[in-house]
Short mmCIF file of C-alpha atoms in Angstrom, two decimals:
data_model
loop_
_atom_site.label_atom_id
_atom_site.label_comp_id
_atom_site.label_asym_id
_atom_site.label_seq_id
_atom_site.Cartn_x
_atom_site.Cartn_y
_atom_site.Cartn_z
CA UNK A 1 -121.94 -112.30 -79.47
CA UNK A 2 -118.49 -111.53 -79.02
CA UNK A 3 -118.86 -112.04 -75.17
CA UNK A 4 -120.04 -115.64 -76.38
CA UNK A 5 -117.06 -116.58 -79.04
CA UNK A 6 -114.85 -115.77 -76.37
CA UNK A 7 -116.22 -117.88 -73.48
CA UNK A 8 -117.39 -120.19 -75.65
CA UNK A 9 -114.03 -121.34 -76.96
CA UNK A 10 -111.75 -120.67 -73.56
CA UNK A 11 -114.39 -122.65 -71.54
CA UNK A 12 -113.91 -125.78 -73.42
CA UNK A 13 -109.79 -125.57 -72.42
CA UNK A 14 -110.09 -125.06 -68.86
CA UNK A 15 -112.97 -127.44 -68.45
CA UNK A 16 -111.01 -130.15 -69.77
CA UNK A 17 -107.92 -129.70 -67.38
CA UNK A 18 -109.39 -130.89 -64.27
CA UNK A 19 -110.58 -134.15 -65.94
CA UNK A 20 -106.90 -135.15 -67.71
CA UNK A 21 -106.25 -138.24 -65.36
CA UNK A 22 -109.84 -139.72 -65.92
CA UNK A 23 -108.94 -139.41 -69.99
CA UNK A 24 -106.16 -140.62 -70.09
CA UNK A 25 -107.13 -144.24 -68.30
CA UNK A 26 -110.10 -144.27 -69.86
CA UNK A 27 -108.16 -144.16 -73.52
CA UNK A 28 -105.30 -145.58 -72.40
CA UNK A 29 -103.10 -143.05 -73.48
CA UNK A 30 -99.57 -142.12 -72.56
CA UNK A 31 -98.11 -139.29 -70.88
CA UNK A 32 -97.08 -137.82 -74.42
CA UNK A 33 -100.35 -138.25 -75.54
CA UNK A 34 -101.93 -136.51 -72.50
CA UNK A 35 -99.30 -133.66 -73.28
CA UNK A 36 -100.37 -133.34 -77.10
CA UNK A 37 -104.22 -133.44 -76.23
CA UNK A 38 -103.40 -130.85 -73.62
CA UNK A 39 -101.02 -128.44 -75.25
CA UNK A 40 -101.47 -129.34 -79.01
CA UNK A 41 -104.92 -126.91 -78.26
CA UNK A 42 -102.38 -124.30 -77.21
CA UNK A 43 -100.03 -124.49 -80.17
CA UNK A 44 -103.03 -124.49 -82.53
CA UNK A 45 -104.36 -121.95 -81.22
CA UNK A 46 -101.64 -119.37 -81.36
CA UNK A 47 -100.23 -120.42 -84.58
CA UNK A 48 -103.86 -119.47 -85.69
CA UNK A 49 -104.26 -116.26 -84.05
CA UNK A 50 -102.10 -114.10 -86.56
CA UNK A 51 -102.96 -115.43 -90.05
CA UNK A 52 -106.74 -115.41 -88.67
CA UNK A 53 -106.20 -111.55 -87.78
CA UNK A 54 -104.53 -110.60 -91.39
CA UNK A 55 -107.29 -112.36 -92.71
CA UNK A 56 -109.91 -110.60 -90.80
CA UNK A 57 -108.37 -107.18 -91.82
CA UNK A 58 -108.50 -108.39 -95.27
CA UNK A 59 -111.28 -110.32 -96.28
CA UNK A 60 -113.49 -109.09 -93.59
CA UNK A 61 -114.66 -110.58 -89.64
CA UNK A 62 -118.16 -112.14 -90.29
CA UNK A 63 -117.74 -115.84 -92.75
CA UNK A 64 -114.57 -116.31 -90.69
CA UNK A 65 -115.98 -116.18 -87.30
CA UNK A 66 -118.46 -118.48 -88.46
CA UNK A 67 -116.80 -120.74 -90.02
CA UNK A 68 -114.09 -120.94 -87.47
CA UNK A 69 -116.92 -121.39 -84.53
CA UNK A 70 -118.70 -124.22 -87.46
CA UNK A 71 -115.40 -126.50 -87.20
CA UNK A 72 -114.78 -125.42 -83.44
CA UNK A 73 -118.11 -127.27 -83.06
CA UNK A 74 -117.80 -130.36 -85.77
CA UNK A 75 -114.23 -130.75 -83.79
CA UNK A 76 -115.88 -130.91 -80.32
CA UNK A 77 -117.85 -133.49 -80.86
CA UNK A 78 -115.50 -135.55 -82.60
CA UNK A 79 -113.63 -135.14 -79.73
CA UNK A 80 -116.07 -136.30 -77.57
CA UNK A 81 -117.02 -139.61 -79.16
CA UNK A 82 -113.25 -140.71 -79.90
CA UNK A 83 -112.41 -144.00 -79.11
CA UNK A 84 -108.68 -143.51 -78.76
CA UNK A 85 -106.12 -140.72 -77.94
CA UNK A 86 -105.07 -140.15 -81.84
CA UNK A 87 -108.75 -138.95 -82.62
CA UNK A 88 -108.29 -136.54 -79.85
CA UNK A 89 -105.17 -135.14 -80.53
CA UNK A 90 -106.49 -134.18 -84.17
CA UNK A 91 -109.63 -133.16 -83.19
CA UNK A 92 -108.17 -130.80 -80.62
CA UNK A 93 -105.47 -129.68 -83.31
CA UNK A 94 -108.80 -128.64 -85.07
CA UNK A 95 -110.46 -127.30 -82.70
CA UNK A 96 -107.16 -125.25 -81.49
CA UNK A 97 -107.03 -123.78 -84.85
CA UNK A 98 -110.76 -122.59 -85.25
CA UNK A 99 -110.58 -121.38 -81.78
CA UNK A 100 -107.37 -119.21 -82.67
CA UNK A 101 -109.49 -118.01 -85.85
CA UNK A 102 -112.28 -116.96 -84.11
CA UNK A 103 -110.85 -115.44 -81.23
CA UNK A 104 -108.34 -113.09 -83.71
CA UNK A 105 -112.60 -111.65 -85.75
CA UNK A 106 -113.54 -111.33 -81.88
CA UNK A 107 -110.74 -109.02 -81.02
CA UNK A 108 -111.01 -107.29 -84.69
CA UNK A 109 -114.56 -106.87 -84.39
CA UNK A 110 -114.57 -104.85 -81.01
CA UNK A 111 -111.43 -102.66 -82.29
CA UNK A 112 -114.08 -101.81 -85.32
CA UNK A 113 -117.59 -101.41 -83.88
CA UNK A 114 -116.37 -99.69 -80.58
CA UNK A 115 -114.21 -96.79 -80.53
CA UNK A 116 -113.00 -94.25 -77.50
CA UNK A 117 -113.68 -95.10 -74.23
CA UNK A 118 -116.88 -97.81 -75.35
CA UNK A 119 -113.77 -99.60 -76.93
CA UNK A 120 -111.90 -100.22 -73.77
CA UNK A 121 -115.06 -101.23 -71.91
CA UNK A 122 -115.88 -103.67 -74.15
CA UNK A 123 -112.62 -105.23 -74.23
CA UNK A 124 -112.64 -105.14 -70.37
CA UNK A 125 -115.51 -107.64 -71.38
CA UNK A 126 -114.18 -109.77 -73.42
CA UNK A 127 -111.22 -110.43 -70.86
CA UNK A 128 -113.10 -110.35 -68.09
CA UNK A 129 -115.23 -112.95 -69.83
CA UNK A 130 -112.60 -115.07 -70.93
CA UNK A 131 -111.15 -115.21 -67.81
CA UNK A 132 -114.18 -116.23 -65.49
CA UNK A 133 -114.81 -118.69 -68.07
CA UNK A 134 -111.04 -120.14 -67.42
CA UNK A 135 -111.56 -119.89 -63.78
CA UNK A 136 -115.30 -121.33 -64.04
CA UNK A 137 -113.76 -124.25 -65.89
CA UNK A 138 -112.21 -126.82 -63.39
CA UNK A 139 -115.16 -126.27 -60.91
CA UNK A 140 -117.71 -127.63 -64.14
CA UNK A 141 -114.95 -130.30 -65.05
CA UNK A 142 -114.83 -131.48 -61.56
CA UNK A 143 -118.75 -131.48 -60.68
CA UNK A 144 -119.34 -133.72 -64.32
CA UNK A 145 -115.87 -136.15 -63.66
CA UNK A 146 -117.53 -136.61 -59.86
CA UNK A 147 -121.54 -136.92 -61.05
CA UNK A 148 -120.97 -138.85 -64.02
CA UNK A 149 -117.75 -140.74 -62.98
CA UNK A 150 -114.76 -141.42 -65.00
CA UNK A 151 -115.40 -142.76 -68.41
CA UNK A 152 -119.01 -140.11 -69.30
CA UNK A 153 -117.15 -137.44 -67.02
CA UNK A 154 -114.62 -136.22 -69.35
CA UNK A 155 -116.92 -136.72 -73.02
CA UNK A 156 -119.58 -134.98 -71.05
CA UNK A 157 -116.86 -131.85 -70.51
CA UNK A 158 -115.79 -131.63 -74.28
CA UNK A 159 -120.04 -131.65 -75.15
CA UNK A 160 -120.16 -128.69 -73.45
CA UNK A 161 -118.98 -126.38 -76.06
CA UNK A 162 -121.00 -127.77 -79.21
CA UNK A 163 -124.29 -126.10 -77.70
CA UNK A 164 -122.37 -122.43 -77.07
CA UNK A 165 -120.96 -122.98 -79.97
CA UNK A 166 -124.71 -123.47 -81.56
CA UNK A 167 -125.69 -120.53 -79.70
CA UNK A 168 -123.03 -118.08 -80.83
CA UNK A 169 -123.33 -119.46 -84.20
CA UNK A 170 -127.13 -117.91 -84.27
CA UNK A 171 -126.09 -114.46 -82.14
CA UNK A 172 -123.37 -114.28 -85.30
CA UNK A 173 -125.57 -114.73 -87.99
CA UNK A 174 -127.94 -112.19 -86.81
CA UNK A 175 -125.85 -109.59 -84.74
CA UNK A 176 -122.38 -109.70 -86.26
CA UNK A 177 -122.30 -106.36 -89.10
CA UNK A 178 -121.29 -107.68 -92.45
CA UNK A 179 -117.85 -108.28 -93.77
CA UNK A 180 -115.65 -105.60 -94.82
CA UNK A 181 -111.90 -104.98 -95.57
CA UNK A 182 -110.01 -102.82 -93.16
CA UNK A 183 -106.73 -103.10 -94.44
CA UNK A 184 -105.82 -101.28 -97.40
CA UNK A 185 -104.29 -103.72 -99.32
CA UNK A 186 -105.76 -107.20 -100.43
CA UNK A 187 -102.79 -109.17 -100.81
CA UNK A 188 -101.81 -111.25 -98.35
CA UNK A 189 -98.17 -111.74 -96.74
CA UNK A 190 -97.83 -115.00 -97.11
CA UNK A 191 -94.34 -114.88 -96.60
CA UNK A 192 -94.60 -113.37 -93.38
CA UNK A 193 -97.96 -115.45 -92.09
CA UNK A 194 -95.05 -118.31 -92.75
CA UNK A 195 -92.03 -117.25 -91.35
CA UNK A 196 -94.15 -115.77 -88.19
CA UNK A 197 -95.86 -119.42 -88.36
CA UNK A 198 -92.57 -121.26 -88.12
CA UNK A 199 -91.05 -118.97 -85.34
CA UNK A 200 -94.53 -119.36 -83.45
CA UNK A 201 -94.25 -122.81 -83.68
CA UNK A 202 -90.38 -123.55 -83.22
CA UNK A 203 -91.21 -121.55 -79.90
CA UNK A 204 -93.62 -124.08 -78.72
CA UNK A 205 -92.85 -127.32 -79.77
CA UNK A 206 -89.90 -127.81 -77.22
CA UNK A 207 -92.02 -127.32 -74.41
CA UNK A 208 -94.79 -128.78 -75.19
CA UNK A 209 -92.32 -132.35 -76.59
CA UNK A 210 -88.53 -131.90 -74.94
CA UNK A 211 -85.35 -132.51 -76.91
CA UNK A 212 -83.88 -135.77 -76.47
CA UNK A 213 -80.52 -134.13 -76.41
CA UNK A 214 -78.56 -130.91 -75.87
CA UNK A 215 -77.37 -130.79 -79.90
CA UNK A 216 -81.37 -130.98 -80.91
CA UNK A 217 -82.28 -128.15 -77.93
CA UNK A 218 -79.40 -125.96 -78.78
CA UNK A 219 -80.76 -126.49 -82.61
CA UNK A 220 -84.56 -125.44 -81.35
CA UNK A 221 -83.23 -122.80 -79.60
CA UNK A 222 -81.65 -121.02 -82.60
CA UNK A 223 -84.30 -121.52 -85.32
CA UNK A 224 -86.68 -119.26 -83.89
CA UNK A 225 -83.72 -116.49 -83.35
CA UNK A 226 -82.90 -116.61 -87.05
CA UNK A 227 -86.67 -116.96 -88.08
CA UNK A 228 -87.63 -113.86 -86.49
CA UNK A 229 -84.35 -112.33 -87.92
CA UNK A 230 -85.73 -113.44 -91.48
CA UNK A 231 -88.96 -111.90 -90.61
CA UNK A 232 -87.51 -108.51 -89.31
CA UNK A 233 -85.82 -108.19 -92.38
CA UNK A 234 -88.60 -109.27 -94.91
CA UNK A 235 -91.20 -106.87 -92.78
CA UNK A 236 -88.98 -104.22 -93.34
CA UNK A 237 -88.32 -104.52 -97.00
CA UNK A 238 -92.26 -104.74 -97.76
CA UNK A 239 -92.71 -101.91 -96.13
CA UNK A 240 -89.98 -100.47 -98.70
CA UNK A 241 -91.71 -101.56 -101.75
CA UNK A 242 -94.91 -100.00 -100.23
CA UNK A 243 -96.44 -102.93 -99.18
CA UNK A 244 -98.83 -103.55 -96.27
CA UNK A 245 -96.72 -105.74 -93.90
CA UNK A 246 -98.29 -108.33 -91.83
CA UNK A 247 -96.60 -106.87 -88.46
CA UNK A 248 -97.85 -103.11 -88.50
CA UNK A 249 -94.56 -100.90 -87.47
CA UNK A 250 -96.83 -98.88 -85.13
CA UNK A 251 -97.24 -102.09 -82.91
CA UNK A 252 -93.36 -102.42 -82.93
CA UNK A 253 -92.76 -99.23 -82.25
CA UNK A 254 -94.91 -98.54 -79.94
CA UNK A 255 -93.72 -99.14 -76.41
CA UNK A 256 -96.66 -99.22 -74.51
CA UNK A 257 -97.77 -101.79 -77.02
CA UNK A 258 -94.34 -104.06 -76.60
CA UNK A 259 -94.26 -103.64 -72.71
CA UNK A 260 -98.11 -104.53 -72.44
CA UNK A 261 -97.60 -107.43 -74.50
CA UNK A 262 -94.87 -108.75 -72.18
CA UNK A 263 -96.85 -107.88 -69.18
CA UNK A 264 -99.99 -109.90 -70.59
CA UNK A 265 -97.31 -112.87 -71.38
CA UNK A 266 -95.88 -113.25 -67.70
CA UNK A 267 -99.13 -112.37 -65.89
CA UNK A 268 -100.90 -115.36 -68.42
CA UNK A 269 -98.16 -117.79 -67.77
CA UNK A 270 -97.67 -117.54 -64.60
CA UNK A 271 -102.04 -117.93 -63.83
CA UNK A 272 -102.23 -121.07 -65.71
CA UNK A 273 -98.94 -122.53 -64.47
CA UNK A 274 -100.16 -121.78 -60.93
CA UNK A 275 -103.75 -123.41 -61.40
CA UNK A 276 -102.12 -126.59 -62.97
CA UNK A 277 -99.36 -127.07 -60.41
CA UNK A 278 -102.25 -126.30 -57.71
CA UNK A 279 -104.62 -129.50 -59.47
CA UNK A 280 -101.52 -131.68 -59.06
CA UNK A 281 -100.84 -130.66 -55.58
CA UNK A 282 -104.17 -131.13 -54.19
CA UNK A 283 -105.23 -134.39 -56.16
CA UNK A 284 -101.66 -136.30 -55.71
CA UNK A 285 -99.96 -134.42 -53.08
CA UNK A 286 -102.96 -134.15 -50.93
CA UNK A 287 -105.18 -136.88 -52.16
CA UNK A 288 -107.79 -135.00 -52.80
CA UNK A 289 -110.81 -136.10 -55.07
CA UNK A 290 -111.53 -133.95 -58.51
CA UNK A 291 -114.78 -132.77 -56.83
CA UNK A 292 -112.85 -131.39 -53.81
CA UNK A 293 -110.17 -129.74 -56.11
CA UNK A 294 -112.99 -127.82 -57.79
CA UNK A 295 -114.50 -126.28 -54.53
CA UNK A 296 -110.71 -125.67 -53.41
CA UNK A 297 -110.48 -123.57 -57.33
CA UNK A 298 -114.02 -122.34 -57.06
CA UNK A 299 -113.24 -118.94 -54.76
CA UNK A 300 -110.82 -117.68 -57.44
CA UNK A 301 -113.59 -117.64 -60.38
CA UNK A 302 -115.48 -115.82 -58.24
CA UNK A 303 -113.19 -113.31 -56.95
CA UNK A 304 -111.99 -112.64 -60.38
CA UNK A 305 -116.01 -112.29 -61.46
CA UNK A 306 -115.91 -109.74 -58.84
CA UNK A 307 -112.82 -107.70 -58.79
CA UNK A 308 -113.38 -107.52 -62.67
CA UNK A 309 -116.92 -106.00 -62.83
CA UNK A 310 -115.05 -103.70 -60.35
CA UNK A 311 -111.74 -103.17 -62.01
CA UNK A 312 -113.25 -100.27 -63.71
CA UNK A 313 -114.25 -97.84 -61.36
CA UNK A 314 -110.77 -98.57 -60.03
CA UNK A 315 -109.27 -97.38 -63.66
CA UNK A 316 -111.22 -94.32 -63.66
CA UNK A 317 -109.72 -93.32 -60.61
CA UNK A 318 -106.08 -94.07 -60.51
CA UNK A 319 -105.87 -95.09 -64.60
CA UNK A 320 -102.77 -97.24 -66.05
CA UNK A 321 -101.49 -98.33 -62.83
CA UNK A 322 -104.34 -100.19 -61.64
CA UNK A 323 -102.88 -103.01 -63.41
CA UNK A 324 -99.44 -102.53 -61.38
CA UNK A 325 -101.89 -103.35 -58.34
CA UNK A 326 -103.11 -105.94 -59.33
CA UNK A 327 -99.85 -107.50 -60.10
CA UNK A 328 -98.56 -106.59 -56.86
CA UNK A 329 -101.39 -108.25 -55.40
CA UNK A 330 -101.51 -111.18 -57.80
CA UNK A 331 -97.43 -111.94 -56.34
CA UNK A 332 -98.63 -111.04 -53.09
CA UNK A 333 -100.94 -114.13 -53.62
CA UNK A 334 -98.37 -116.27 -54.33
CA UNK A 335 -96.03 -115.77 -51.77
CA UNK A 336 -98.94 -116.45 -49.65
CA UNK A 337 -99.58 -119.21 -51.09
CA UNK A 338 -96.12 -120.48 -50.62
CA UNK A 339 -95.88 -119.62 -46.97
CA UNK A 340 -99.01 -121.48 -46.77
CA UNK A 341 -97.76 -124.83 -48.12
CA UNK A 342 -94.95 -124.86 -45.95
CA UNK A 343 -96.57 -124.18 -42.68
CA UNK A 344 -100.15 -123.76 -42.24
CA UNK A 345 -101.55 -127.44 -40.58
CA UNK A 346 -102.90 -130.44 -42.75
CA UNK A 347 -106.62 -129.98 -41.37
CA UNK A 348 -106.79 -126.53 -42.33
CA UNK A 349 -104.65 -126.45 -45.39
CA UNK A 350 -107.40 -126.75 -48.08
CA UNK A 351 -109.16 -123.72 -46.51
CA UNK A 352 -106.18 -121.94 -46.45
CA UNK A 353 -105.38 -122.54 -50.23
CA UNK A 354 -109.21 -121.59 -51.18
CA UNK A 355 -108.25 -118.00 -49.70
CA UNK A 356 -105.04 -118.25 -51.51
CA UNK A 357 -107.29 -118.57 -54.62
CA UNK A 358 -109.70 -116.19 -53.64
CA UNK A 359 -107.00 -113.42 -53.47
CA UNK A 360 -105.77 -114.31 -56.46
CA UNK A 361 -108.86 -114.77 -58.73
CA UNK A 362 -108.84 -110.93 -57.21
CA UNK A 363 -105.81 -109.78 -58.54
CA UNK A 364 -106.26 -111.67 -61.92
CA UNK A 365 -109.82 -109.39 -62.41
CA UNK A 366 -107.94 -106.03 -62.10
CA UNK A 367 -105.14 -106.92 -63.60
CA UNK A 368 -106.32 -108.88 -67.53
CA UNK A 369 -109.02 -106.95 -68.86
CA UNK A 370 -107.33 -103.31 -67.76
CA UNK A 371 -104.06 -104.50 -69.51
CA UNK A 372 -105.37 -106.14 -72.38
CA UNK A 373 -107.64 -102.46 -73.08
CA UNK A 374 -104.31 -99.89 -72.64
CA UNK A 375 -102.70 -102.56 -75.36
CA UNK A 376 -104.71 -102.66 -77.81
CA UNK A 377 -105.62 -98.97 -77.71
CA UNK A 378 -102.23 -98.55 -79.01
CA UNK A 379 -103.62 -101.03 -82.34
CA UNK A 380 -103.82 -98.80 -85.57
CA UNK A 381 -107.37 -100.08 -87.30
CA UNK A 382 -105.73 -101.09 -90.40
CA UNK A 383 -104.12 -103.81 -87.97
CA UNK A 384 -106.59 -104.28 -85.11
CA UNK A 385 -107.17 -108.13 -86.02
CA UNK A 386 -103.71 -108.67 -86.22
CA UNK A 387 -102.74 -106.60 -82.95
CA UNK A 388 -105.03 -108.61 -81.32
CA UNK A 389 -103.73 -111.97 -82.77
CA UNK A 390 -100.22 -110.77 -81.61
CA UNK A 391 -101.39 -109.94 -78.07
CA UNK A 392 -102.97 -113.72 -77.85
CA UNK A 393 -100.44 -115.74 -79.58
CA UNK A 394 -97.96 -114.19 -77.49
CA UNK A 395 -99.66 -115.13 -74.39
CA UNK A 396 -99.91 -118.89 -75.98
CA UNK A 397 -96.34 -119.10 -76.05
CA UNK A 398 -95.88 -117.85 -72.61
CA UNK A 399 -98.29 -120.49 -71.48
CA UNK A 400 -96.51 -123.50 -73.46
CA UNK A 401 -92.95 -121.93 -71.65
CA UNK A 402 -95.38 -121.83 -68.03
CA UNK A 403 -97.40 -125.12 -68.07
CA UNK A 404 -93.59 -126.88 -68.76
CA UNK A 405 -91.57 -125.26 -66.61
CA UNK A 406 -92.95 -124.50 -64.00
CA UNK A 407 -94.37 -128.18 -62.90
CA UNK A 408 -91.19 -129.50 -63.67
CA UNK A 409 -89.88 -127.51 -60.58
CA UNK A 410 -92.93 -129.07 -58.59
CA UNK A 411 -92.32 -132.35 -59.82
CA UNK A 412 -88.55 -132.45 -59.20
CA UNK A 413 -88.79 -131.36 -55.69
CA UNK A 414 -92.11 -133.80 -55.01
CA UNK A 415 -90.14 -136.82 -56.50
CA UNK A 416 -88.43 -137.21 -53.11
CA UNK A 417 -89.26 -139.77 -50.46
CA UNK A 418 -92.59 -140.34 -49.13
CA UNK A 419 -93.17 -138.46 -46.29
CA UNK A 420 -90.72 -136.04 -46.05
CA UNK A 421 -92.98 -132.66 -46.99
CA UNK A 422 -91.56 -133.02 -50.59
CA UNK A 423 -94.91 -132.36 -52.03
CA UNK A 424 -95.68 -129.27 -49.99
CA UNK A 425 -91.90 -127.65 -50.74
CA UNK A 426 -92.53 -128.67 -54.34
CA UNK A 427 -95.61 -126.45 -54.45
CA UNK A 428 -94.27 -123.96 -52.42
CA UNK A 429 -91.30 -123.47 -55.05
CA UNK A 430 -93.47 -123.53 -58.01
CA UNK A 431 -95.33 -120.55 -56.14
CA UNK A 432 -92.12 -118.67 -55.32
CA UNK A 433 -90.93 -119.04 -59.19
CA UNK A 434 -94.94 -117.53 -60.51
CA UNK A 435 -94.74 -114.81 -57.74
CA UNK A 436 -91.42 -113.50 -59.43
CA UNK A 437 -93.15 -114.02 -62.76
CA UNK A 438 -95.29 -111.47 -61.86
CA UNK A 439 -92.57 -109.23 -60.48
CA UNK A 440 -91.22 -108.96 -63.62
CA UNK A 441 -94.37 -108.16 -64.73
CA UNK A 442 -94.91 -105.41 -61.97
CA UNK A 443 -91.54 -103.97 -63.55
CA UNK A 444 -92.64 -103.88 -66.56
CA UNK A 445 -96.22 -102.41 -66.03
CA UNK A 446 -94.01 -99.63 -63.85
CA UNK A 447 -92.08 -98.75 -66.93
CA UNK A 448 -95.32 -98.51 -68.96
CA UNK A 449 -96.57 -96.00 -66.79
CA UNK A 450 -93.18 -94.25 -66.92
CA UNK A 451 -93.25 -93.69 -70.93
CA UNK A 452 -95.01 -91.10 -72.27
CA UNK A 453 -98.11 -91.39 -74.65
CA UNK A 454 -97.28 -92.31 -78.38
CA UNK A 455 -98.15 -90.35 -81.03
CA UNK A 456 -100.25 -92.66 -83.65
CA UNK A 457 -98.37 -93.49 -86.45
CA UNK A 458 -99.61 -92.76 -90.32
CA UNK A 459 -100.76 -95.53 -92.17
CA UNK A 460 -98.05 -97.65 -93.95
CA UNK A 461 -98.11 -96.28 -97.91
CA UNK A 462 -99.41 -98.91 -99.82
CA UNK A 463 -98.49 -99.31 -103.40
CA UNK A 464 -102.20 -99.96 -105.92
CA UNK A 465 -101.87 -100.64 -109.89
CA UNK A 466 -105.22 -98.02 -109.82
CA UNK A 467 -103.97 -95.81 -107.58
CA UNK A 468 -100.80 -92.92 -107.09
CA UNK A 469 -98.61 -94.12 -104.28
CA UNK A 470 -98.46 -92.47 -101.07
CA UNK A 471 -95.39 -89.60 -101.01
CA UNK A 472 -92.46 -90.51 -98.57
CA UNK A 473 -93.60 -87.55 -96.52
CA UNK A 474 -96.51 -89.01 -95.76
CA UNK A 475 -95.21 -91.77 -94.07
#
């Protein structure tokens, strides 16, 4: 079931990218429309993740997840059947949100049920789902843009979520355990769900809609600084008073937690930045049709199907720093891919770039679902759903940094004049700047491996009217 929450709500993303241009002239929307239907999913999504992981550890996993996957659903379809860009945007707000809810019970779920090493393979699941279902996605966007043509192409690739949706709404009625608390306290941080909230979202909103001038960026740039400052300062004084804070001090103070977390952030980044700057090569730089594009993507889903159902037996025999291989090879990729823009012959080019996505659909299957396990092994069970929503939303912000940044460094260097290789250097650039993405990832994972285990920490005392507080010394 969890398997099926996951795929269910990461398929309907990446099946959608491949068929933006055939939206947006069928709605007649404009480009900041297009980027608000795109990355307004995003932003929901990770500005969900942490208040739906507090309130998983809370209130308990099972009415959230299915209420979450009941609007994911509603939203879809509305979606689907819009008649203009402003009913998408707020029905992919929605669906954003219930698809950061669901995904933060998911996460909490499998830190509960599963423990030792069942945990870690069934998180190697879940990511290795989640990312075959990513890579799976243009390939299905492009076959129903290309069969059904423009206008019933991209409806017919939002309607394919409602019916997963229907399914894992009946696998979580009659597989999902019922509800129960994990945290020990019952009262909510609401103060920190809305200071976390606003630095979240004062994060992403400058990406995803630029400033208009240097006093309003230099003005996003500092309220997230003193947000997170405010937060710091509040988490620390609830903890004080014996309350249960909303960021658990064993996740901050764990390293191997922190550097995993940044790892997952420049490894998720950099994948989806690549993949969209790749789409915009081929279909504008290269001419090629949507249907084409989606072979061209096709070899990386199924390298990273394969790699990841073997990404195991690869753990058990060199451990944590299978994921430093696989970043290695992921950078590898893209440095291939770079020298492969710039020199490899127009006939042969799209073949080439297929085996530039093969290796890298590779290197994505060792690298996610190994990581993502050694990170959230290091998630105390009073705060697994809100470890987990952590771990996601910083990804989310990483990708709303990525999917701006880096095709503004292919689309400066394209803009030049026709004929001049502009489009191929473009792409070749915007390669260059993922591959060192991923060597600061590589970096990072080599530190990891460097720092010795951490000791778990004690639960944070919590403060009851019924009950004696917990001694300093216990703490």
């Amino acid at each position: 079931m969890c398997l099926a929450a996951g795929a269910t709500t990461l398929l309907d993303q990446a099946v959608l990218t491949i068929a933006v241009p055939s939206m947006r002239q069928s709605l007649q929307a404009t480009g900041a429309d297009v980027q608000w239907i795109v990355a307004g999913y995003s932003l929901a999504f990770g500005l969900a993740l942490v208040p739906g992981g507090s309130l998983g550890d809370l209130h308990g996993r099972k009415h959230l997840l299915m209420t979450g996957m009941a609007v994911f659903l509603l939203a879809g379809v509305t979606a689907a059947t819009a008649a203009g860009p402003g009913t998408v945007i707020g029905a992919r707000l929605a669906q954003g949100a219930a698809a950061g809810l669901v995904n933060a019970q998911v996460i909490g779920t499998v830190q509960d049920v599963f423990h030792g090493p069942a945990r870690g393979r069934a998180l190697g699941l879940y990511a290795v789902t989640g990312g075959v279902a990513t890579a799976l996605g243009p390939p299905l966007g492009g076959g129903l843009v290309a069969g059904l043509g423009p206008e019933a192409g991209w409806r017919c690739c939002l309607l394919l979520s409602p019916p997963c949706a229907l399914l894992t709404l009946t696998l979580a009625g009659r597989r999902l355990p019922p509800s129960r608390r994990t945290a020990r306290s019952s009262r909510l941080d609401v103060l920190g769900l809305s200071l976390l909230c606003g630095c979240t979202l004062t994060l992403m909103v400058p990406f995803i809609r630029t400033p208009d001038s240097g006093a309003q960026a230099l003005l996003w740039g500092t309220m997230p600084c003193a947000l997170a400052a405010v937060l710091a300062v509040q988490q620390r004084l609830r903890v004080r008073r014996g309350r249960q804070p909303l960021v658990h001090p064993a996740l901050t103070s764990s390293k191997p937690y922190m550097l995993g977390t940044a790892v997952a952030m420049a490894q998720f980044g950099s994948s989806l930045a690549a993949f969209l700057v790749l789409t915009v090569f081929l279909q504008d730089g290269l001419g090629l049709s949507a249907l084409l594009t989606a072979v061209i993507t096709l070899p990386g889903a199924v390298g990273m199907g394969l790699s990841s159902a073997l990404a195991w037996r690869l753990v058990r025999r060199i451990g944590p720093r299978t994921v430093t291989v696989g970043l290695a090879l992921g950078a590898g990729a893209s440095l291939t891919g770079a020298a492969v823009a710039l020199w490899v012959p127009a006939a042969v080019l799209p073949t080439a770039l297929a085996g530039t996505q093969l290796m890298s659909g590779v290197a994505g299957g060792i690298t996610v679902s190994p990581n993502q396990a050694q990170v959230l092994e290091h998630a105390p069970p009073q705060a697994a759903g809100v470890g987990g929503g952590i771990l996601q939303m910083a990804q989310r912000i990483a990708a709303a940094v990525c999917l701006t940044a880096v095709p503004a460094v292919y689309l400066h260097v394209a803009s030049g004049p026709p004929g001049g290789g502009h489009d191929r250097a473009g792409y070749a650039l915007a390669c260059c700047v993922c591959a060192g993405l991923l060597g600061v990832a590589l970096l990072l994972s080599l530190r990891r491996d460097a720092t010795p285990p951490s000791r778990p920490m004690a639960p944070v005392p919590v403060h009851h009217a019924d009950e004696t507080p917990f001694s300093k010394e216990a703490t």
